[in-house]
Amino acid sequence: MTRSALAVARPNIALIKYWGKRDRDRNLPATGSLSLTLSGMSTRTRVTFRDDLPQDHLVLDGQLASPEAHARVIRVLDQVRRLSGITTPAEVFSDNDFPTAAGLASSASGMAALAVAASRAAGLDLDLGTLAGLARMGSGSAPRSLLGGLVWLPRGEDPEGLDCVPQCLHPPEEVPWGLVMAWTGRGPKAVGSTDGMEHTRLSSPYYDAWLDQSRRDLEQALVHARALDLSALGPLVEANAFAMHACALAARPPLRYWNGTTLAVMDQVLVLRRSGLRGWMTIDAGPHVKVLCPREDAETWAEALARVPGVLEVRQEVPGPGVEAAP
Ligand code: DP6
């Protein structure tokens, strides 16, 4: 017996960050988050349950998956097998049309696509909350990629994570913003998000302060995001990213995701803003800088950031749709 399904998902970029877990086993976030799902990059994942396979087989961008990626995928597949009663191994082919694990949220799109493809291949028709739980077993930011546009993922209080379900605040066509991404380094990051946030939780003296601030940031950010008020949201987005990095920088030993070019891009953002251009930066667990701006200013931002010495590539993104399933 062979059952197969394909799903396509896009990365999302957090405007208010998830950094820290309240339950490691269930991969529940210690902070709620707000994100924008992108349109120009995607992950396509096909899952096939096959009787004739000796064990699960995972190919990521044409190569056998690393042990770490493998373990995450198996967690999601095992959960799908529990829900569906299927006991056969699965074959997973997943392709990103952008660099994997370089601070560009490939795990979010990959795990969202996997949750949908695997559950459909198993014949399940799951509600959003159950899909979110599945995607979260792969990556905490992945439930946000299930939906398009401006997305809120509450931290939730439920021990099982039943209230940690993403909500769309505005679909992509309602969000008049762009995101300009300046790539400042190649290759995978030195410390992945999972280890980075755990190290921060265990050793940063500012971790509790980060959790408090993050809760306040999210509360205000939700008001501004609902109103699509970029001038009010932008400064919060920037401050929240710097607070996350400050907390990580204070860990022992320090966790620093930035390189020299990251700092040069930050300088350029400040110079341009002083000149009157509207745009606010955010940085994830990697060296790249992303600028949130009015859509009509994205070209100007892209040209200016491309001129910063050391910037490898600049990409303009607009808000995109949630996960899409195919037979
Ligand atoms: C800095 O979702 O990659 O991008 O749940 O451990 O897989 P795990 O972490 P992951 O963390 C994302 C961290 C971030 C901020 C964010 O996307 O909210």
mmCIF file of C-alpha atoms and ligand atoms in Angstrom:
data_model
loop_
_atom_site.group_PDB
_atom_site.id
_atom_site.type_symbol
_atom_site.label_atom_id
_atom_site.label_comp_id
_atom_site.label_asym_id
_atom_site.label_seq_id
_atom_site.Cartn_x
_atom_site.Cartn_y
_atom_site.Cartn_z
ATOM 1 C CA MET A 1 0.000 0.000 0.000
ATOM 2 C CA THR A 2 1.291 3.482 -0.882
ATOM 3 C CA ARG A 3 -0.223 6.741 0.306
ATOM 4 C CA SER A 4 1.306 10.015 -0.716
ATOM 5 C CA ALA A 5 0.698 13.767 -0.348
ATOM 6 C CA LEU A 6 2.515 16.983 -1.192
ATOM 7 C CA ALA A 7 2.466 20.310 0.657
ATOM 8 C CA VAL A 8 4.100 23.675 0.037
ATOM 9 C CA ALA A 9 4.854 26.153 2.830
ATOM 10 C CA ARG A 10 6.722 29.435 3.098
ATOM 11 C CA PRO A 11 9.085 30.716 5.763
ATOM 12 C CA ASN A 12 7.882 33.286 8.245
ATOM 13 C CA ILE A 13 9.867 36.011 9.935
ATOM 14 C CA ALA A 14 9.096 36.823 13.559
ATOM 15 C CA LEU A 15 8.362 40.483 14.264
ATOM 16 C CA ILE A 16 8.017 39.690 17.975
ATOM 17 C CA LYS A 17 10.311 36.770 18.756
ATOM 18 C CA TYR A 18 9.851 33.330 20.186
ATOM 19 C CA TRP A 19 13.006 32.736 22.220
ATOM 20 C CA GLY A 20 12.791 30.247 25.097
ATOM 21 C CA LYS A 21 10.626 27.212 25.846
ATOM 22 C CA ARG A 22 8.139 26.648 28.656
ATOM 23 C CA ASP A 23 8.139 22.879 28.017
ATOM 24 C CA ARG A 24 10.985 21.242 26.156
ATOM 25 C CA ASP A 25 9.335 17.859 25.585
ATOM 26 C CA ARG A 26 6.233 19.371 24.045
ATOM 27 C CA ASN A 27 8.282 22.177 22.497
ATOM 28 C CA LEU A 28 5.993 24.847 23.916
ATOM 29 C CA PRO A 29 7.146 28.471 23.684
ATOM 30 C CA ALA A 30 7.853 30.603 26.747
ATOM 31 C CA THR A 31 6.887 33.681 24.715
ATOM 32 C CA GLY A 32 4.079 34.353 22.277
ATOM 33 C CA SER A 33 5.160 35.638 18.891
ATOM 34 C CA LEU A 34 4.003 37.660 15.914
ATOM 35 C CA SER A 35 5.181 36.962 12.387
ATOM 36 C CA LEU A 36 4.850 37.665 8.722
ATOM 37 C CA THR A 37 4.641 34.726 6.330
ATOM 38 C CA LEU A 38 6.645 35.423 3.169
ATOM 39 C CA SER A 39 5.793 34.742 -0.453
ATOM 40 C CA GLY A 40 8.947 34.436 -2.530
ATOM 41 C CA MET A 41 10.569 31.380 -0.950
ATOM 42 C CA SER A 42 9.085 27.983 -0.335
ATOM 43 C CA THR A 43 9.576 24.431 0.865
ATOM 44 C CA ARG A 44 7.925 21.572 -1.061
ATOM 45 C CA THR A 45 7.574 18.381 0.876
ATOM 46 C CA ARG A 46 6.243 15.034 -0.316
ATOM 47 C CA VAL A 47 5.496 12.305 2.191
ATOM 48 C CA THR A 48 4.763 8.732 1.101
ATOM 49 C CA PHE A 49 3.903 5.937 3.527
ATOM 50 C CA ARG A 50 5.265 2.719 2.012
ATOM 51 C CA ASP A 51 4.954 -0.887 3.182
ATOM 52 C CA ASP A 52 8.133 -1.856 1.372
ATOM 53 C CA LEU A 53 10.504 0.476 3.238
ATOM 54 C CA PRO A 54 12.617 -0.945 6.079
ATOM 55 C CA GLN A 55 12.571 2.407 7.929
ATOM 56 C CA ASP A 56 11.796 6.110 7.486
ATOM 57 C CA HIS A 57 13.828 7.666 4.698
ATOM 58 C CA LEU A 58 14.390 11.430 4.584
ATOM 59 C CA VAL A 59 15.982 13.405 1.753
ATOM 60 C CA LEU A 60 16.437 17.131 2.276
ATOM 61 C CA ASP A 61 17.514 19.221 -0.707
ATOM 62 C CA GLY A 62 18.703 16.073 -2.466
ATOM 63 C CA GLN A 63 20.804 14.825 0.460
ATOM 64 C CA LEU A 64 20.230 12.445 3.332
ATOM 65 C CA ALA A 65 19.108 14.513 6.307
ATOM 66 C CA SER A 66 21.459 15.245 9.214
ATOM 67 C CA PRO A 67 20.808 13.215 12.396
ATOM 68 C CA GLU A 68 19.309 16.308 14.032
ATOM 69 C CA ALA A 69 16.884 17.043 11.168
ATOM 70 C CA HIS A 70 16.100 13.343 10.978
ATOM 71 C CA ALA A 71 15.130 13.229 14.659
ATOM 72 C CA ARG A 72 12.761 16.203 14.254
ATOM 73 C CA VAL A 73 11.058 14.672 11.235
ATOM 74 C CA ILE A 74 10.643 11.329 12.995
ATOM 75 C CA ARG A 75 8.969 13.087 15.932
ATOM 76 C CA VAL A 76 6.363 14.510 13.537
ATOM 77 C CA LEU A 77 5.933 11.231 11.617
ATOM 78 C CA ASP A 78 5.554 9.206 14.829
ATOM 79 C CA GLN A 79 2.824 11.549 15.998
ATOM 80 C CA VAL A 80 1.013 11.168 12.639
ATOM 81 C CA ARG A 81 1.318 7.380 12.953
ATOM 82 C CA ARG A 82 -0.154 7.547 16.475
ATOM 83 C CA LEU A 83 -3.084 9.663 15.286
ATOM 84 C CA SER A 84 -3.822 7.580 12.186
ATOM 85 C CA GLY A 85 -2.951 4.069 13.309
ATOM 86 C CA ILE A 86 -0.584 3.680 10.348
ATOM 87 C CA THR A 87 2.484 1.646 11.227
ATOM 88 C CA THR A 88 4.453 1.731 7.969
ATOM 89 C CA PRO A 89 7.631 3.757 7.392
ATOM 90 C CA ALA A 90 7.540 6.928 5.341
ATOM 91 C CA GLU A 91 9.654 8.411 2.616
ATOM 92 C CA VAL A 92 10.049 12.198 2.849
ATOM 93 C CA PHE A 93 11.440 14.370 0.079
ATOM 94 C CA SER A 94 11.744 18.044 0.992
ATOM 95 C CA ASP A 95 13.204 20.837 -1.131
ATOM 96 C CA ASN A 96 13.823 24.457 -0.225
ATOM 97 C CA ASP A 97 14.358 27.051 -2.924
ATOM 98 C CA PHE A 98 16.519 29.054 -0.462
ATOM 99 C CA PRO A 99 19.520 28.223 1.792
ATOM 100 C CA THR A 100 18.740 25.780 4.600
ATOM 101 C CA ALA A 101 19.534 26.553 8.240
ATOM 102 C CA ALA A 102 21.139 29.932 7.625
ATOM 103 C CA GLY A 103 18.858 31.992 9.849
ATOM 104 C CA LEU A 104 16.162 32.064 7.198
ATOM 105 C CA ALA A 105 13.548 30.031 9.000
ATOM 106 C CA SER A 106 13.820 26.962 6.796
ATOM 107 C CA SER A 107 12.746 24.800 9.706
ATOM 108 C CA ALA A 108 9.459 26.695 9.990
ATOM 109 C CA SER A 109 8.409 26.185 6.377
ATOM 110 C CA GLY A 110 9.816 22.643 6.323
ATOM 111 C CA MET A 111 7.969 21.497 9.413
ATOM 112 C CA ALA A 112 4.690 23.197 8.424
ATOM 113 C CA ALA A 113 4.837 21.475 5.020
ATOM 114 C CA LEU A 114 5.753 18.170 6.690
ATOM 115 C CA ALA A 115 2.844 18.325 9.150
ATOM 116 C CA VAL A 116 0.335 18.879 6.352
ATOM 117 C CA ALA A 117 1.858 16.425 3.846
ATOM 118 C CA ALA A 118 2.307 13.642 6.419
ATOM 119 C CA SER A 119 -1.172 13.977 7.928
ATOM 120 C CA ARG A 120 -2.838 14.037 4.495
ATOM 121 C CA ALA A 121 -0.754 11.113 3.262
ATOM 122 C CA ALA A 122 -2.005 9.234 6.320
ATOM 123 C CA GLY A 123 -5.593 10.049 5.354
ATOM 124 C CA LEU A 124 -6.146 12.477 8.241
ATOM 125 C CA ASP A 125 -8.088 15.711 7.913
ATOM 126 C CA LEU A 126 -6.852 17.646 10.947
ATOM 127 C CA ASP A 127 -8.052 20.909 12.472
ATOM 128 C CA LEU A 128 -5.656 23.843 12.824
ATOM 129 C CA GLY A 129 -4.902 23.173 16.495
ATOM 130 C CA THR A 130 -3.861 19.566 15.865
ATOM 131 C CA LEU A 131 -1.809 20.566 12.818
ATOM 132 C CA ALA A 132 -0.126 23.271 14.905
ATOM 133 C CA GLY A 133 0.767 20.678 17.534
ATOM 134 C CA LEU A 134 2.273 18.448 14.856
ATOM 135 C CA ALA A 135 4.280 21.251 13.225
ATOM 136 C CA ARG A 136 5.482 22.379 16.653
ATOM 137 C CA MET A 137 7.008 18.951 17.331
ATOM 138 C CA GLY A 138 9.356 19.786 14.455
ATOM 139 C CA SER A 139 9.926 23.466 15.222
ATOM 140 C CA GLY A 140 8.328 26.019 17.535
ATOM 141 C CA SER A 141 8.078 28.664 14.814
ATOM 142 C CA ALA A 142 6.498 26.228 12.310
ATOM 143 C CA PRO A 143 2.835 26.586 13.383
ATOM 144 C CA ARG A 144 3.022 30.209 12.179
ATOM 145 C CA SER A 145 3.820 29.068 8.621
ATOM 146 C CA LEU A 146 0.531 27.170 8.493
ATOM 147 C CA LEU A 147 -1.177 30.544 7.994
ATOM 148 C CA GLY A 148 -0.536 33.436 5.637
ATOM 149 C CA GLY A 149 0.007 37.146 6.222
ATOM 150 C CA LEU A 150 0.329 38.577 9.700
ATOM 151 C CA VAL A 151 0.161 35.763 12.242
ATOM 152 C CA TRP A 152 -0.013 35.643 16.029
ATOM 153 C CA LEU A 153 1.070 32.532 17.905
ATOM 154 C CA PRO A 154 -0.014 32.826 21.552
ATOM 155 C CA ARG A 155 2.261 31.389 24.213
ATOM 156 C CA GLY A 156 -0.731 29.674 25.752
ATOM 157 C CA GLU A 157 -1.074 28.347 29.294
ATOM 158 C CA ASP A 158 -2.378 24.839 28.675
ATOM 159 C CA PRO A 159 0.168 22.167 29.708
ATOM 160 C CA GLU A 160 -0.548 20.233 26.500
ATOM 161 C CA GLY A 161 -0.350 23.339 24.301
ATOM 162 C CA LEU A 162 -4.009 23.204 23.258
ATOM 163 C CA ASP A 163 -4.170 27.016 23.352
ATOM 164 C CA CYS A 164 -0.915 27.500 21.447
ATOM 165 C CA VAL A 165 -2.673 27.767 18.095
ATOM 166 C CA PRO A 166 -1.779 30.362 15.432
ATOM 167 C CA GLN A 167 -4.250 33.042 14.391
ATOM 168 C CA CYS A 168 -4.231 35.148 11.258
ATOM 169 C CA LEU A 169 -4.533 38.859 12.102
ATOM 170 C CA HIS A 170 -4.538 39.960 8.455
ATOM 171 C CA PRO A 171 -4.315 37.843 5.295
ATOM 172 C CA PRO A 172 -1.394 38.679 2.976
ATOM 173 C CA GLU A 173 -3.379 40.884 0.596
ATOM 174 C CA GLU A 174 -4.310 43.221 3.456
ATOM 175 C CA VAL A 175 -0.747 43.836 4.647
ATOM 176 C CA PRO A 176 0.814 46.751 2.733
ATOM 177 C CA TRP A 177 4.339 46.055 3.955
ATOM 178 C CA GLY A 178 7.495 44.601 2.496
ATOM 179 C CA LEU A 179 10.429 42.843 4.090
ATOM 180 C CA VAL A 180 13.889 43.493 2.685
ATOM 181 C CA MET A 181 16.436 40.871 3.632
ATOM 182 C CA ALA A 182 20.162 41.580 3.548
ATOM 183 C CA TRP A 183 22.185 38.341 3.561
ATOM 184 C CA THR A 184 25.446 38.859 5.386
ATOM 185 C CA GLY A 185 26.914 35.366 5.606
ATOM 186 C CA ARG A 186 26.782 31.910 4.082
ATOM 187 C CA GLY A 187 26.501 28.479 5.612
ATOM 188 C CA PRO A 188 24.661 27.175 8.643
ATOM 189 C CA LYS A 189 24.702 29.174 11.847
ATOM 190 C CA ALA A 190 27.151 28.154 14.568
ATOM 191 C CA VAL A 191 24.495 27.583 17.245
ATOM 192 C CA GLY A 192 21.000 26.550 16.155
ATOM 193 C CA SER A 193 17.900 28.179 17.662
ATOM 194 C CA THR A 194 17.003 25.179 19.822
ATOM 195 C CA ASP A 195 20.398 25.067 21.546
ATOM 196 C CA GLY A 196 20.717 28.853 21.530
ATOM 197 C CA MET A 197 17.457 29.503 23.327
ATOM 198 C CA GLU A 198 18.071 26.726 25.832
ATOM 199 C CA HIS A 199 21.554 28.047 26.578
ATOM 200 C CA THR A 200 20.043 31.519 27.026
ATOM 201 C CA ARG A 201 17.346 30.209 29.382
ATOM 202 C CA LEU A 202 19.876 28.364 31.509
ATOM 203 C CA SER A 203 22.623 30.959 31.727
ATOM 204 C CA SER A 204 21.506 34.478 30.803
ATOM 205 C CA PRO A 205 20.932 36.695 33.853
ATOM 206 C CA TYR A 206 18.437 38.642 31.732
ATOM 207 C CA TYR A 207 16.224 35.718 30.752
ATOM 208 C CA ASP A 208 13.359 36.548 33.155
ATOM 209 C CA ALA A 209 13.522 40.200 32.131
ATOM 210 C CA TRP A 210 13.313 39.100 28.485
ATOM 211 C CA LEU A 211 10.175 37.063 29.193
ATOM 212 C CA ASP A 212 8.530 40.036 30.946
ATOM 213 C CA GLN A 213 9.476 42.494 28.231
ATOM 214 C CA SER A 214 8.442 40.141 25.496
ATOM 215 C CA ARG A 215 4.967 39.793 27.006
ATOM 216 C CA ARG A 216 4.585 43.587 27.109
ATOM 217 C CA ASP A 217 5.963 43.971 23.572
ATOM 218 C CA LEU A 218 3.547 41.402 22.206
ATOM 219 C CA GLU A 219 0.544 43.001 23.922
ATOM 220 C CA GLN A 220 1.273 46.354 22.297
ATOM 221 C CA ALA A 221 2.392 44.851 19.007
ATOM 222 C CA LEU A 222 -0.934 43.048 18.627
ATOM 223 C CA VAL A 223 -2.805 46.357 18.902
ATOM 224 C CA HIS A 224 -0.600 47.991 16.249
ATOM 225 C CA ALA A 225 -0.593 44.932 14.012
ATOM 226 C CA ARG A 226 -4.380 44.725 14.058
ATOM 227 C CA ALA A 227 -4.501 48.414 13.112
ATOM 228 C CA LEU A 228 -1.797 47.856 10.456
ATOM 229 C CA ASP A 229 -0.008 50.829 12.047
ATOM 230 C CA LEU A 230 3.555 50.340 10.840
ATOM 231 C CA SER A 231 4.935 53.531 12.419
ATOM 232 C CA ALA A 232 3.858 52.268 15.840
ATOM 233 C CA LEU A 233 4.710 48.608 15.272
ATOM 234 C CA GLY A 234 8.132 49.159 13.650
ATOM 235 C CA PRO A 235 9.976 50.540 16.706
ATOM 236 C CA LEU A 236 8.588 47.690 18.838
ATOM 237 C CA VAL A 237 9.734 45.105 16.298
ATOM 238 C CA GLU A 238 13.238 46.513 16.331
ATOM 239 C CA ALA A 239 13.435 46.859 20.112
ATOM 240 C CA ASN A 240 12.120 43.311 20.619
ATOM 241 C CA ALA A 241 14.786 41.818 18.334
ATOM 242 C CA PHE A 242 17.527 43.738 20.121
ATOM 243 C CA ALA A 243 16.173 42.630 23.510
ATOM 244 C CA MET A 244 16.296 38.997 22.388
ATOM 245 C CA HIS A 245 19.883 39.408 21.214
ATOM 246 C CA ALA A 246 20.852 41.325 24.373
ATOM 247 C CA CYS A 247 19.548 38.426 26.441
ATOM 248 C CA ALA A 248 21.504 35.930 24.312
ATOM 249 C CA LEU A 249 24.641 38.102 24.402
ATOM 250 C CA ALA A 250 24.482 38.047 28.193
ATOM 251 C CA ALA A 251 24.438 34.225 28.294
ATOM 252 C CA ARG A 252 27.572 32.496 29.659
ATOM 253 C CA PRO A 253 29.430 31.926 27.400
ATOM 254 C CA PRO A 254 27.920 34.698 25.261
ATOM 255 C CA LEU A 255 25.844 33.882 22.236
ATOM 256 C CA ARG A 256 26.473 36.290 19.390
ATOM 257 C CA TYR A 257 24.803 35.739 16.046
ATOM 258 C CA TRP A 258 26.042 38.951 14.394
ATOM 259 C CA ASN A 259 29.082 39.438 12.209
ATOM 260 C CA GLY A 260 30.804 42.659 11.134
ATOM 261 C CA THR A 261 28.510 43.076 8.148
ATOM 262 C CA THR A 262 25.456 42.718 10.397
ATOM 263 C CA LEU A 263 26.667 45.791 12.286
ATOM 264 C CA ALA A 264 27.402 47.678 9.073
ATOM 265 C CA VAL A 265 23.850 47.007 7.858
ATOM 266 C CA MET A 266 22.439 48.163 11.202
ATOM 267 C CA ASP A 267 24.359 51.437 10.786
ATOM 268 C CA GLN A 268 22.966 51.865 7.300
ATOM 269 C CA VAL A 269 19.412 51.301 8.540
ATOM 270 C CA LEU A 270 19.868 54.053 11.125
ATOM 271 C CA VAL A 271 21.364 56.452 8.560
ATOM 272 C CA LEU A 272 18.497 55.879 6.138
ATOM 273 C CA ARG A 273 15.901 56.275 8.823
ATOM 274 C CA ARG A 274 17.444 59.574 9.913
ATOM 275 C CA SER A 275 17.114 60.682 6.308
ATOM 276 C CA GLY A 276 13.353 60.109 6.572
ATOM 277 C CA LEU A 277 12.883 56.626 5.114
ATOM 278 C CA ARG A 278 10.525 54.408 7.128
ATOM 279 C CA GLY A 279 11.813 50.940 7.990
ATOM 280 C CA TRP A 280 12.681 48.913 11.097
ATOM 281 C CA MET A 281 15.101 46.014 11.413
ATOM 282 C CA THR A 282 14.834 42.586 12.927
ATOM 283 C CA ILE A 283 17.424 39.810 13.257
ATOM 284 C CA ASP A 284 16.900 36.125 14.018
ATOM 285 C CA ALA A 285 19.381 33.496 15.196
ATOM 286 C CA GLY A 286 21.763 34.323 12.385
ATOM 287 C CA PRO A 287 23.678 37.291 10.929
ATOM 288 C CA HIS A 288 21.125 38.496 8.355
ATOM 289 C CA VAL A 289 19.211 41.739 8.762
ATOM 290 C CA LYS A 290 15.592 42.077 7.681
ATOM 291 C CA VAL A 291 13.923 45.449 7.296
ATOM 292 C CA LEU A 292 10.160 45.822 7.636
ATOM 293 C CA CYS A 293 8.993 48.782 5.578
ATOM 294 C CA PRO A 294 6.089 50.186 3.562
ATOM 295 C CA ARG A 295 5.842 48.173 0.371
ATOM 296 C CA GLU A 296 6.472 51.233 -1.812
ATOM 297 C CA ASP A 297 9.821 51.890 -0.060
ATOM 298 C CA ALA A 298 11.161 48.344 -0.422
ATOM 299 C CA GLU A 299 13.082 49.090 -3.624
ATOM 300 C CA THR A 300 14.857 52.075 -2.034
ATOM 301 C CA TRP A 301 15.776 49.991 1.008
ATOM 302 C CA ALA A 302 16.995 47.123 -1.159
ATOM 303 C CA GLU A 303 19.256 49.378 -3.231
ATOM 304 C CA ALA A 304 20.714 51.061 -0.149
ATOM 305 C CA LEU A 305 21.369 47.797 1.723
ATOM 306 C CA ALA A 306 22.978 46.211 -1.345
ATOM 307 C CA ARG A 307 25.596 48.986 -1.263
ATOM 308 C CA VAL A 308 26.808 48.051 2.239
ATOM 309 C CA PRO A 309 30.230 46.366 1.909
ATOM 310 C CA GLY A 310 29.993 42.676 2.801
ATOM 311 C CA VAL A 311 26.307 42.244 1.940
ATOM 312 C CA LEU A 312 26.105 39.142 -0.252
ATOM 313 C CA GLU A 313 22.605 39.471 -1.569
ATOM 314 C CA VAL A 314 19.444 41.437 -0.957
ATOM 315 C CA ARG A 315 15.975 40.056 -1.403
ATOM 316 C CA GLN A 316 12.631 41.783 -1.338
ATOM 317 C CA GLU A 317 9.715 39.886 0.084
ATOM 318 C CA VAL A 318 6.013 40.596 0.423
ATOM 319 C CA PRO A 319 3.519 38.818 2.681
ATOM 320 C CA GLY A 320 2.546 35.392 1.400
ATOM 321 C CA PRO A 321 -0.031 32.633 1.883
ATOM 322 C CA GLY A 322 -0.237 29.805 4.373
ATOM 323 C CA VAL A 323 0.514 26.169 3.666
ATOM 324 C CA GLU A 324 -1.008 24.648 0.549
ATOM 325 C CA ALA A 325 -1.764 20.980 0.133
ATOM 326 C CA ALA A 326 -1.795 18.984 -3.089
ATOM 327 C CA PRO A 327 -2.844 15.349 -3.636
HETATM 328 C C1 DP6 B 1 15.019 33.495 16.480
HETATM 329 O O1 DP6 B 1 11.455 27.570 15.788
HETATM 330 O O2 DP6 B 1 13.840 27.367 15.023
HETATM 331 O O3 DP6 B 1 13.791 32.581 14.663
HETATM 332 O O4 DP6 B 1 11.400 25.328 18.297
HETATM 333 O O5 DP6 B 1 13.768 24.901 18.857
HETATM 334 O O6 DP6 B 1 12.958 24.475 16.535
HETATM 335 P P1 DP6 B 1 12.807 25.309 17.782
HETATM 336 O O7 DP6 B 1 13.225 26.792 17.394
HETATM 337 P P2 DP6 B 1 12.888 27.660 16.118
HETATM 338 O O8 DP6 B 1 13.215 29.110 16.713
HETATM 339 C C2 DP6 B 1 13.002 30.318 16.049
HETATM 340 C C3 DP6 B 1 13.739 31.397 16.755
HETATM 341 C C4 DP6 B 1 13.768 32.746 16.048
HETATM 342 C C5 DP6 B 1 12.581 33.608 16.479
HETATM 343 C C6 DP6 B 1 11.251 33.245 15.885
HETATM 344 O O9 DP6 B 1 11.172 32.760 14.734
HETATM 345 O O10 DP6 B 1 10.243 33.519 16.573
#
